[in-house]
């Protein structure tokens, strides 16, 4: 017994699986949603309350 | 912002995930076992890059929030939102990863350790920023609230980073060239570079979505007020007895 934790691959697989699942899932959702987003200019300011723009 | 940004975002994600696959393969199957934690120590190669990615995204959001406050431009507002959301996803992922790592090494999924507590506060604080955006309808006011809340929440970022130095902590010290052996540093750095690409790709795509939403919101005509169901047509006449002259 040298104090090293034995086993634990279940936790390793769970962490890697969840991480890949979340990041890939989020990426796919954004890819689909942004695909339909129209091209926009980003230099416009927010209109103020009561403005006529 | 053109359609080119979609391609840039997609390419960054592809490079990021491919690089992360390489880094994780080396970390899982090539790198040596950690001296004390054994194979459980391989969680390092996904947990630490996720933390670095989240903190970098929040730093970007902090800069964008200042830009939004300074200029009032909706591009900065969309950038703030994009990076806050991507950073928050990574922070919640970080907490789950940490809990699953803590169980075999500390004997518990959660403890109110300074690093864990400040990280949980970080996730909650930026979660509030996203919630706040949903509660405010007026675009300029919402952008200002988002910026202020982001700057306030960002105060916790250096506290999270330095928490393991400032307080006694169960958590391991900051991972760097001095605290991680070189055979383990290679997959760690590859995975860290990968998560930067992924973070950038996610932010660009989320930025496109948010910007399009803001533009559509401001272009849409105001919706008419809904009629009050208690004051339908004719209901403003005085109450009269049946048969009385109107």
mmCIF file of C-alpha atoms in Angstrom:
data_model
loop_
_atom_site.group_PDB
_atom_site.id
_atom_site.type_symbol
_atom_site.label_atom_id
_atom_site.label_comp_id
_atom_site.label_asym_id
_atom_site.label_seq_id
_atom_site.Cartn_x
_atom_site.Cartn_y
_atom_site.Cartn_z
ATOM 1 C CA UNK A 1 0.000 0.000 0.000
ATOM 2 C CA UNK A 2 1.728 3.183 -1.128
ATOM 3 C CA UNK A 3 -1.208 5.553 -0.652
ATOM 4 C CA UNK A 4 -2.135 5.725 -4.329
ATOM 5 C CA UNK A 5 -5.845 5.653 -5.100
ATOM 6 C CA UNK A 6 -6.565 2.475 -7.052
ATOM 7 C CA UNK A 7 -9.267 2.180 -9.689
ATOM 8 C CA UNK A 8 -11.428 5.215 -10.248
ATOM 9 C CA UNK A 9 -11.766 4.798 -14.007
ATOM 10 C CA UNK A 10 -15.531 5.051 -13.574
ATOM 11 C CA UNK A 11 -15.161 8.630 -12.333
ATOM 12 C CA UNK A 12 -12.697 9.440 -15.124
ATOM 13 C CA UNK A 13 -15.049 8.113 -17.810
ATOM 14 C CA UNK A 14 -17.996 9.956 -16.242
ATOM 15 C CA UNK A 15 -16.120 13.288 -16.184
ATOM 16 C CA UNK A 16 -14.847 12.975 -19.750
ATOM 17 C CA UNK A 17 -18.219 11.745 -21.009
ATOM 18 C CA UNK A 18 -20.174 14.564 -19.386
ATOM 19 C CA UNK A 19 -17.648 17.178 -20.534
ATOM 20 C CA UNK A 20 -17.668 16.054 -24.146
ATOM 21 C CA UNK A 21 -21.446 15.683 -24.086
ATOM 22 C CA UNK A 22 -22.095 19.163 -22.700
ATOM 23 C CA UNK A 23 -19.559 20.979 -24.893
ATOM 24 C CA UNK A 24 -20.501 19.124 -28.074
ATOM 25 C CA UNK A 25 -24.217 19.459 -27.336
ATOM 26 C CA UNK A 26 -23.927 23.204 -26.691
ATOM 27 C CA UNK A 27 -21.827 23.625 -29.859
ATOM 28 C CA UNK A 28 -24.347 21.766 -32.012
ATOM 29 C CA UNK A 29 -27.253 23.814 -30.626
ATOM 30 C CA UNK A 30 -25.398 27.055 -31.367
ATOM 31 C CA UNK A 31 -24.399 25.856 -34.842
ATOM 32 C CA UNK A 32 -28.035 25.151 -35.706
ATOM 33 C CA UNK A 33 -29.403 28.343 -34.153
ATOM 34 C CA UNK A 34 -26.792 30.672 -35.618
ATOM 35 C CA UNK A 35 -27.088 29.101 -39.052
ATOM 36 C CA UNK A 36 -30.454 30.765 -39.497
ATOM 37 C CA UNK A 37 -29.335 34.064 -37.935
ATOM 38 C CA UNK A 38 -29.247 36.770 -40.629
ATOM 39 C CA UNK A 39 -26.083 38.789 -41.216
ATOM 40 C CA UNK A 40 -26.098 41.909 -39.030
ATOM 41 C CA UNK A 41 -24.104 45.073 -38.584
ATOM 42 C CA UNK A 42 -22.859 45.304 -35.029
ATOM 43 C CA UNK A 43 -22.096 49.011 -34.807
ATOM 44 C CA UNK A 44 -25.588 50.252 -34.068
ATOM 45 C CA UNK A 45 -26.445 51.636 -30.685
ATOM 46 C CA UNK A 46 -29.465 50.624 -28.678
ATOM 47 C CA UNK A 47 -32.417 52.919 -29.221
ATOM 48 C CA UNK A 48 -33.309 54.959 -26.166
ATOM 49 C CA UNK A 49 -36.792 55.057 -24.654
ATOM 50 C CA UNK A 50 -38.895 57.546 -26.565
ATOM 51 C CA UNK A 51 -36.484 57.807 -29.498
ATOM 52 C CA UNK A 52 -37.909 57.843 -33.001
ATOM 53 C CA UNK A 53 -35.415 55.389 -34.489
ATOM 54 C CA UNK B 1 -21.055 40.730 -39.023
ATOM 55 C CA UNK B 2 -21.329 38.580 -42.086
ATOM 56 C CA UNK B 3 -22.024 34.935 -42.779
ATOM 57 C CA UNK B 4 -18.239 34.552 -42.615
ATOM 58 C CA UNK B 5 -18.461 34.657 -38.821
ATOM 59 C CA UNK B 6 -20.533 31.465 -38.901
ATOM 60 C CA UNK B 7 -17.811 29.696 -40.846
ATOM 61 C CA UNK B 8 -15.102 31.098 -38.539
ATOM 62 C CA UNK B 9 -17.027 29.904 -35.482
ATOM 63 C CA UNK B 10 -17.589 26.452 -36.966
ATOM 64 C CA UNK B 11 -13.921 26.096 -37.987
ATOM 65 C CA UNK B 12 -12.724 27.182 -34.532
ATOM 66 C CA UNK B 13 -14.992 24.566 -32.965
ATOM 67 C CA UNK B 14 -13.751 21.860 -35.334
ATOM 68 C CA UNK B 15 -10.101 22.700 -34.564
ATOM 69 C CA UNK B 16 -10.889 22.894 -30.855
ATOM 70 C CA UNK B 17 -12.638 19.535 -30.624
ATOM 71 C CA UNK B 18 -9.995 17.816 -32.777
ATOM 72 C CA UNK B 19 -7.205 19.260 -30.612
ATOM 73 C CA UNK B 20 -9.052 18.341 -27.437
ATOM 74 C CA UNK B 21 -9.394 14.747 -28.687
ATOM 75 C CA UNK B 22 -5.599 14.596 -29.123
ATOM 76 C CA UNK B 23 -4.928 16.131 -25.706
ATOM 77 C CA UNK B 24 -7.397 13.839 -23.967
ATOM 78 C CA UNK B 25 -6.056 10.753 -25.755
ATOM 79 C CA UNK B 26 -2.536 11.545 -24.524
ATOM 80 C CA UNK B 27 -3.856 12.371 -21.069
ATOM 81 C CA UNK B 28 -5.872 9.166 -20.796
ATOM 82 C CA UNK B 29 -3.588 6.621 -22.456
ATOM 83 C CA UNK B 30 -0.038 7.998 -22.728
ATOM 84 C CA UNK B 31 0.632 10.260 -19.738
ATOM 85 C CA UNK B 32 1.838 8.570 -16.532
ATOM 86 C CA UNK B 33 -0.478 7.952 -13.592
ATOM 87 C CA UNK B 34 -0.496 10.686 -10.979
ATOM 88 C CA UNK B 35 1.679 9.713 -7.984
ATOM 89 C CA UNK B 36 -1.013 10.026 -5.299
ATOM 90 C CA UNK B 37 -4.308 9.909 -7.182
ATOM 91 C CA UNK B 38 -3.459 7.199 -9.711
ATOM 92 C CA UNK B 39 -5.722 7.118 -12.771
ATOM 93 C CA UNK B 40 -8.250 9.453 -11.144
ATOM 94 C CA UNK B 41 -5.614 12.167 -11.603
ATOM 95 C CA UNK B 42 -6.297 12.034 -15.355
ATOM 96 C CA UNK B 43 -9.335 14.201 -14.692
ATOM 97 C CA UNK B 44 -6.767 17.013 -14.519
ATOM 98 C CA UNK B 45 -6.635 17.182 -18.340
ATOM 99 C CA UNK B 46 -10.288 18.112 -18.663
ATOM 100 C CA UNK B 47 -10.944 19.918 -15.367
ATOM 101 C CA UNK B 48 -8.114 22.465 -15.402
ATOM 102 C CA UNK B 49 -8.587 23.527 -19.068
ATOM 103 C CA UNK B 50 -12.308 23.984 -18.389
ATOM 104 C CA UNK B 51 -11.442 26.288 -15.484
ATOM 105 C CA UNK B 52 -8.993 28.296 -17.585
ATOM 106 C CA UNK B 53 -11.551 28.523 -20.401
ATOM 107 C CA UNK B 54 -14.274 29.804 -18.080
ATOM 108 C CA UNK B 55 -12.015 32.404 -16.473
ATOM 109 C CA UNK B 56 -10.819 33.646 -19.885
ATOM 110 C CA UNK B 57 -14.389 33.900 -21.176
ATOM 111 C CA UNK B 58 -15.391 35.903 -18.117
ATOM 112 C CA UNK B 59 -12.378 38.168 -18.662
ATOM 113 C CA UNK B 60 -13.560 38.725 -22.224
ATOM 114 C CA UNK B 61 -17.074 39.410 -20.971
ATOM 115 C CA UNK B 62 -15.681 41.945 -18.495
ATOM 116 C CA UNK B 63 -13.926 43.846 -21.319
ATOM 117 C CA UNK B 64 -17.044 43.653 -23.507
ATOM 118 C CA UNK B 65 -19.190 44.933 -20.608
ATOM 119 C CA UNK B 66 -16.956 47.990 -20.286
ATOM 120 C CA UNK B 67 -17.189 48.462 -24.070
ATOM 121 C CA UNK B 68 -20.973 48.211 -23.872
ATOM 122 C CA UNK B 69 -21.198 50.775 -21.086
ATOM 123 C CA UNK B 70 -18.753 53.089 -22.830
ATOM 124 C CA UNK B 71 -20.264 53.033 -26.323
ATOM 125 C CA UNK B 72 -23.832 51.796 -25.905
ATOM 126 C CA UNK B 73 -23.340 49.699 -29.038
ATOM 127 C CA UNK B 74 -25.376 46.534 -29.165
ATOM 128 C CA UNK B 75 -22.413 44.598 -30.599
ATOM 129 C CA UNK B 76 -20.651 44.932 -27.239
ATOM 130 C CA UNK B 77 -23.859 43.954 -25.455
ATOM 131 C CA UNK B 78 -24.191 40.838 -27.618
ATOM 132 C CA UNK B 79 -20.513 39.989 -27.040
ATOM 133 C CA UNK B 80 -20.951 40.347 -23.277
ATOM 134 C CA UNK B 81 -23.950 38.027 -23.307
ATOM 135 C CA UNK B 82 -22.227 35.492 -25.551
ATOM 136 C CA UNK B 83 -19.144 35.192 -23.368
ATOM 137 C CA UNK B 84 -21.101 35.211 -20.105
ATOM 138 C CA UNK B 85 -23.281 32.351 -21.344
ATOM 139 C CA UNK B 86 -20.372 30.262 -22.680
ATOM 140 C CA UNK B 87 -18.412 30.932 -19.478
ATOM 141 C CA UNK B 88 -21.357 29.935 -17.311
ATOM 142 C CA UNK B 89 -21.806 26.661 -19.201
ATOM 143 C CA UNK B 90 -18.129 25.920 -18.555
ATOM 144 C CA UNK B 91 -18.382 26.913 -14.889
ATOM 145 C CA UNK B 92 -21.312 24.580 -14.225
ATOM 146 C CA UNK B 93 -19.388 21.871 -16.081
ATOM 147 C CA UNK B 94 -16.386 22.674 -13.894
ATOM 148 C CA UNK B 95 -18.448 22.175 -10.723
ATOM 149 C CA UNK B 96 -19.722 18.790 -11.934
ATOM 150 C CA UNK B 97 -16.212 17.689 -12.937
ATOM 151 C CA UNK B 98 -14.841 18.844 -9.586
ATOM 152 C CA UNK B 99 -17.522 17.006 -7.629
ATOM 153 C CA UNK B 100 -16.822 13.760 -9.483
ATOM 154 C CA UNK B 101 -13.096 14.208 -8.869
ATOM 155 C CA UNK B 102 -13.606 15.060 -5.199
ATOM 156 C CA UNK B 103 -15.518 11.846 -4.409
ATOM 157 C CA UNK B 104 -12.637 9.360 -4.881
ATOM 158 C CA UNK B 105 -9.928 11.772 -3.651
ATOM 159 C CA UNK B 106 -11.574 13.630 -0.753
ATOM 160 C CA UNK B 107 -14.315 11.129 0.057
ATOM 161 C CA UNK B 108 -17.145 13.566 -0.659
ATOM 162 C CA UNK B 109 -18.812 15.122 -3.674
ATOM 163 C CA UNK B 110 -18.920 18.562 -2.092
ATOM 164 C CA UNK B 111 -17.364 20.512 0.736
ATOM 165 C CA UNK B 112 -17.487 24.221 1.503
ATOM 166 C CA UNK B 113 -13.824 24.651 0.684
ATOM 167 C CA UNK B 114 -12.782 28.205 -0.348
ATOM 168 C CA UNK B 115 -12.051 27.236 -3.987
ATOM 169 C CA UNK B 116 -15.310 25.306 -4.336
ATOM 170 C CA UNK B 117 -17.380 27.944 -2.588
ATOM 171 C CA UNK B 118 -16.002 30.843 -4.616
ATOM 172 C CA UNK B 119 -16.490 28.810 -7.814
ATOM 173 C CA UNK B 120 -20.107 28.123 -6.889
ATOM 174 C CA UNK B 121 -20.592 31.838 -6.198
ATOM 175 C CA UNK B 122 -19.078 32.563 -9.619
ATOM 176 C CA UNK B 123 -21.553 30.266 -11.390
ATOM 177 C CA UNK B 124 -24.461 31.768 -9.439
ATOM 178 C CA UNK B 125 -23.345 35.372 -10.054
ATOM 179 C CA UNK B 126 -23.059 34.965 -13.821
ATOM 180 C CA UNK B 127 -26.261 32.911 -13.819
ATOM 181 C CA UNK B 128 -27.930 35.979 -12.306
ATOM 182 C CA UNK B 129 -26.544 38.107 -15.154
ATOM 183 C CA UNK B 130 -28.281 35.847 -17.692
ATOM 184 C CA UNK B 131 -31.471 35.818 -15.627
ATOM 185 C CA UNK B 132 -31.406 39.610 -15.369
ATOM 186 C CA UNK B 133 -31.372 39.916 -19.153
ATOM 187 C CA UNK B 134 -34.614 37.972 -19.339
ATOM 188 C CA UNK B 135 -36.322 40.244 -16.840
ATOM 189 C CA UNK B 136 -35.655 43.608 -18.534
ATOM 190 C CA UNK B 137 -37.457 44.462 -21.776
ATOM 191 C CA UNK B 138 -36.029 47.862 -22.672
ATOM 192 C CA UNK B 139 -32.829 47.223 -24.716
ATOM 193 C CA UNK B 140 -30.672 50.128 -23.488
ATOM 194 C CA UNK B 141 -31.616 49.537 -19.866
ATOM 195 C CA UNK B 142 -31.031 45.800 -20.250
ATOM 196 C CA UNK B 143 -27.596 46.391 -21.799
ATOM 197 C CA UNK B 144 -26.604 48.685 -18.942
ATOM 198 C CA UNK B 145 -27.866 46.226 -16.303
ATOM 199 C CA UNK B 146 -26.005 43.388 -18.036
ATOM 200 C CA UNK B 147 -22.780 45.388 -18.091
ATOM 201 C CA UNK B 148 -22.995 46.442 -14.453
ATOM 202 C CA UNK B 149 -23.911 42.932 -13.293
ATOM 203 C CA UNK B 150 -21.087 41.411 -15.354
ATOM 204 C CA UNK B 151 -18.530 43.806 -13.890
ATOM 205 C CA UNK B 152 -19.776 43.100 -10.361
ATOM 206 C CA UNK B 153 -19.749 39.316 -10.934
ATOM 207 C CA UNK B 154 -16.238 39.527 -12.391
ATOM 208 C CA UNK B 155 -14.906 40.643 -9.005
ATOM 209 C CA UNK B 156 -15.124 36.963 -8.004
ATOM 210 C CA UNK B 157 -12.818 35.784 -10.829
ATOM 211 C CA UNK B 158 -9.490 36.760 -9.179
ATOM 212 C CA UNK B 159 -10.887 35.579 -5.845
ATOM 213 C CA UNK B 160 -11.492 32.108 -7.341
ATOM 214 C CA UNK B 161 -8.002 32.054 -8.841
ATOM 215 C CA UNK B 162 -6.181 33.121 -5.696
ATOM 216 C CA UNK B 163 -8.441 31.314 -3.213
ATOM 217 C CA UNK B 164 -6.014 28.377 -2.958
ATOM 218 C CA UNK B 165 -3.222 30.807 -2.041
ATOM 219 C CA UNK B 166 -5.157 33.075 0.294
ATOM 220 C CA UNK B 167 -6.868 30.404 2.386
ATOM 221 C CA UNK B 168 -6.187 26.886 3.606
ATOM 222 C CA UNK B 169 -7.801 24.723 0.974
ATOM 223 C CA UNK B 170 -8.350 21.053 0.295
ATOM 224 C CA UNK B 171 -8.043 21.909 -3.367
ATOM 225 C CA UNK B 172 -4.688 21.428 -5.068
ATOM 226 C CA UNK B 173 -2.580 24.552 -5.756
ATOM 227 C CA UNK B 174 -2.747 26.495 -9.015
ATOM 228 C CA UNK B 175 -1.683 24.218 -11.907
ATOM 229 C CA UNK B 176 1.339 25.597 -13.767
ATOM 230 C CA UNK B 177 4.800 24.606 -15.037
ATOM 231 C CA UNK B 178 6.105 24.535 -11.487
ATOM 232 C CA UNK B 179 3.394 22.349 -9.991
ATOM 233 C CA UNK B 180 2.785 19.823 -12.825
ATOM 234 C CA UNK B 181 5.465 17.393 -14.078
ATOM 235 C CA UNK B 182 6.484 17.868 -17.704
ATOM 236 C CA UNK B 183 5.041 14.535 -19.025
ATOM 237 C CA UNK B 184 1.686 15.652 -17.665
ATOM 238 C CA UNK B 185 2.083 19.224 -18.838
ATOM 239 C CA UNK B 186 1.980 18.312 -22.534
ATOM 240 C CA UNK B 187 -1.591 16.917 -22.635
ATOM 241 C CA UNK B 188 -2.682 19.634 -20.218
ATOM 242 C CA UNK B 189 -1.442 22.391 -22.526
ATOM 243 C CA UNK B 190 -2.904 20.716 -25.628
ATOM 244 C CA UNK B 191 -6.294 20.435 -23.917
ATOM 245 C CA UNK B 192 -5.998 24.040 -22.701
ATOM 246 C CA UNK B 193 -5.308 25.329 -26.220
ATOM 247 C CA UNK B 194 -8.250 23.250 -27.438
ATOM 248 C CA UNK B 195 -10.643 24.766 -24.926
ATOM 249 C CA UNK B 196 -9.559 28.273 -26.015
ATOM 250 C CA UNK B 197 -10.563 27.436 -29.596
ATOM 251 C CA UNK B 198 -13.828 25.935 -28.376
ATOM 252 C CA UNK B 199 -14.553 28.950 -26.171
ATOM 253 C CA UNK B 200 -13.870 31.329 -29.061
ATOM 254 C CA UNK B 201 -16.048 29.301 -31.436
ATOM 255 C CA UNK B 202 -18.934 29.103 -28.974
ATOM 256 C CA UNK B 203 -18.707 32.847 -28.284
ATOM 257 C CA UNK B 204 -18.743 33.805 -31.973
ATOM 258 C CA UNK B 205 -21.782 31.645 -32.726
ATOM 259 C CA UNK B 206 -23.643 32.811 -29.614
ATOM 260 C CA UNK B 207 -22.746 36.408 -30.533
ATOM 261 C CA UNK B 208 -24.369 35.966 -33.970
ATOM 262 C CA UNK B 209 -27.562 34.670 -32.383
ATOM 263 C CA UNK B 210 -27.750 37.438 -29.783
ATOM 264 C CA UNK B 211 -26.998 40.209 -32.247
ATOM 265 C CA UNK B 212 -29.675 38.964 -34.645
ATOM 266 C CA UNK B 213 -32.128 38.817 -31.741
ATOM 267 C CA UNK B 214 -31.334 42.378 -30.647
ATOM 268 C CA UNK B 215 -31.699 43.716 -34.195
ATOM 269 C CA UNK B 216 -34.994 41.884 -34.730
ATOM 270 C CA UNK B 217 -36.261 43.125 -31.379
ATOM 271 C CA UNK B 218 -35.575 46.763 -32.225
ATOM 272 C CA UNK B 219 -36.940 46.436 -35.765
ATOM 273 C CA UNK B 220 -40.231 44.875 -34.651
ATOM 274 C CA UNK B 221 -43.129 47.311 -34.196
ATOM 275 C CA UNK B 222 -44.452 47.725 -30.694
ATOM 276 C CA UNK B 223 -47.101 45.206 -29.881
ATOM 277 C CA UNK B 224 -50.510 46.717 -29.044
ATOM 278 C CA UNK B 225 -51.554 46.631 -25.434
ATOM 279 C CA UNK B 226 -53.681 43.632 -24.596
ATOM 280 C CA UNK B 227 -57.296 44.568 -23.771
ATOM 281 C CA UNK B 228 -58.175 44.322 -20.143
ATOM 282 C CA UNK B 229 -60.642 41.420 -19.869
ATOM 283 C CA UNK B 230 -62.612 43.363 -17.251
ATOM 284 C CA UNK B 231 -62.984 46.383 -19.542
ATOM 285 C CA UNK B 232 -64.131 44.949 -22.832
ATOM 286 C CA UNK B 233 -65.976 47.050 -25.397
ATOM 287 C CA UNK B 234 -68.957 48.754 -23.870
ATOM 288 C CA UNK B 235 -67.956 47.819 -20.362
ATOM 289 C CA UNK B 236 -67.060 51.447 -19.582
ATOM 290 C CA UNK B 237 -70.748 52.411 -19.629
ATOM 291 C CA UNK B 238 -72.284 53.016 -16.249
ATOM 292 C CA UNK B 239 -74.055 50.123 -14.658
ATOM 293 C CA UNK B 240 -77.723 50.349 -15.608
ATOM 294 C CA UNK B 241 -80.815 48.466 -14.620
ATOM 295 C CA UNK B 242 -82.482 46.421 -17.313
ATOM 296 C CA UNK B 243 -84.946 48.535 -19.296
ATOM 297 C CA UNK B 244 -83.615 51.864 -18.071
ATOM 298 C CA UNK B 245 -82.939 54.577 -20.719
ATOM 299 C CA UNK B 246 -79.318 54.540 -21.902
#
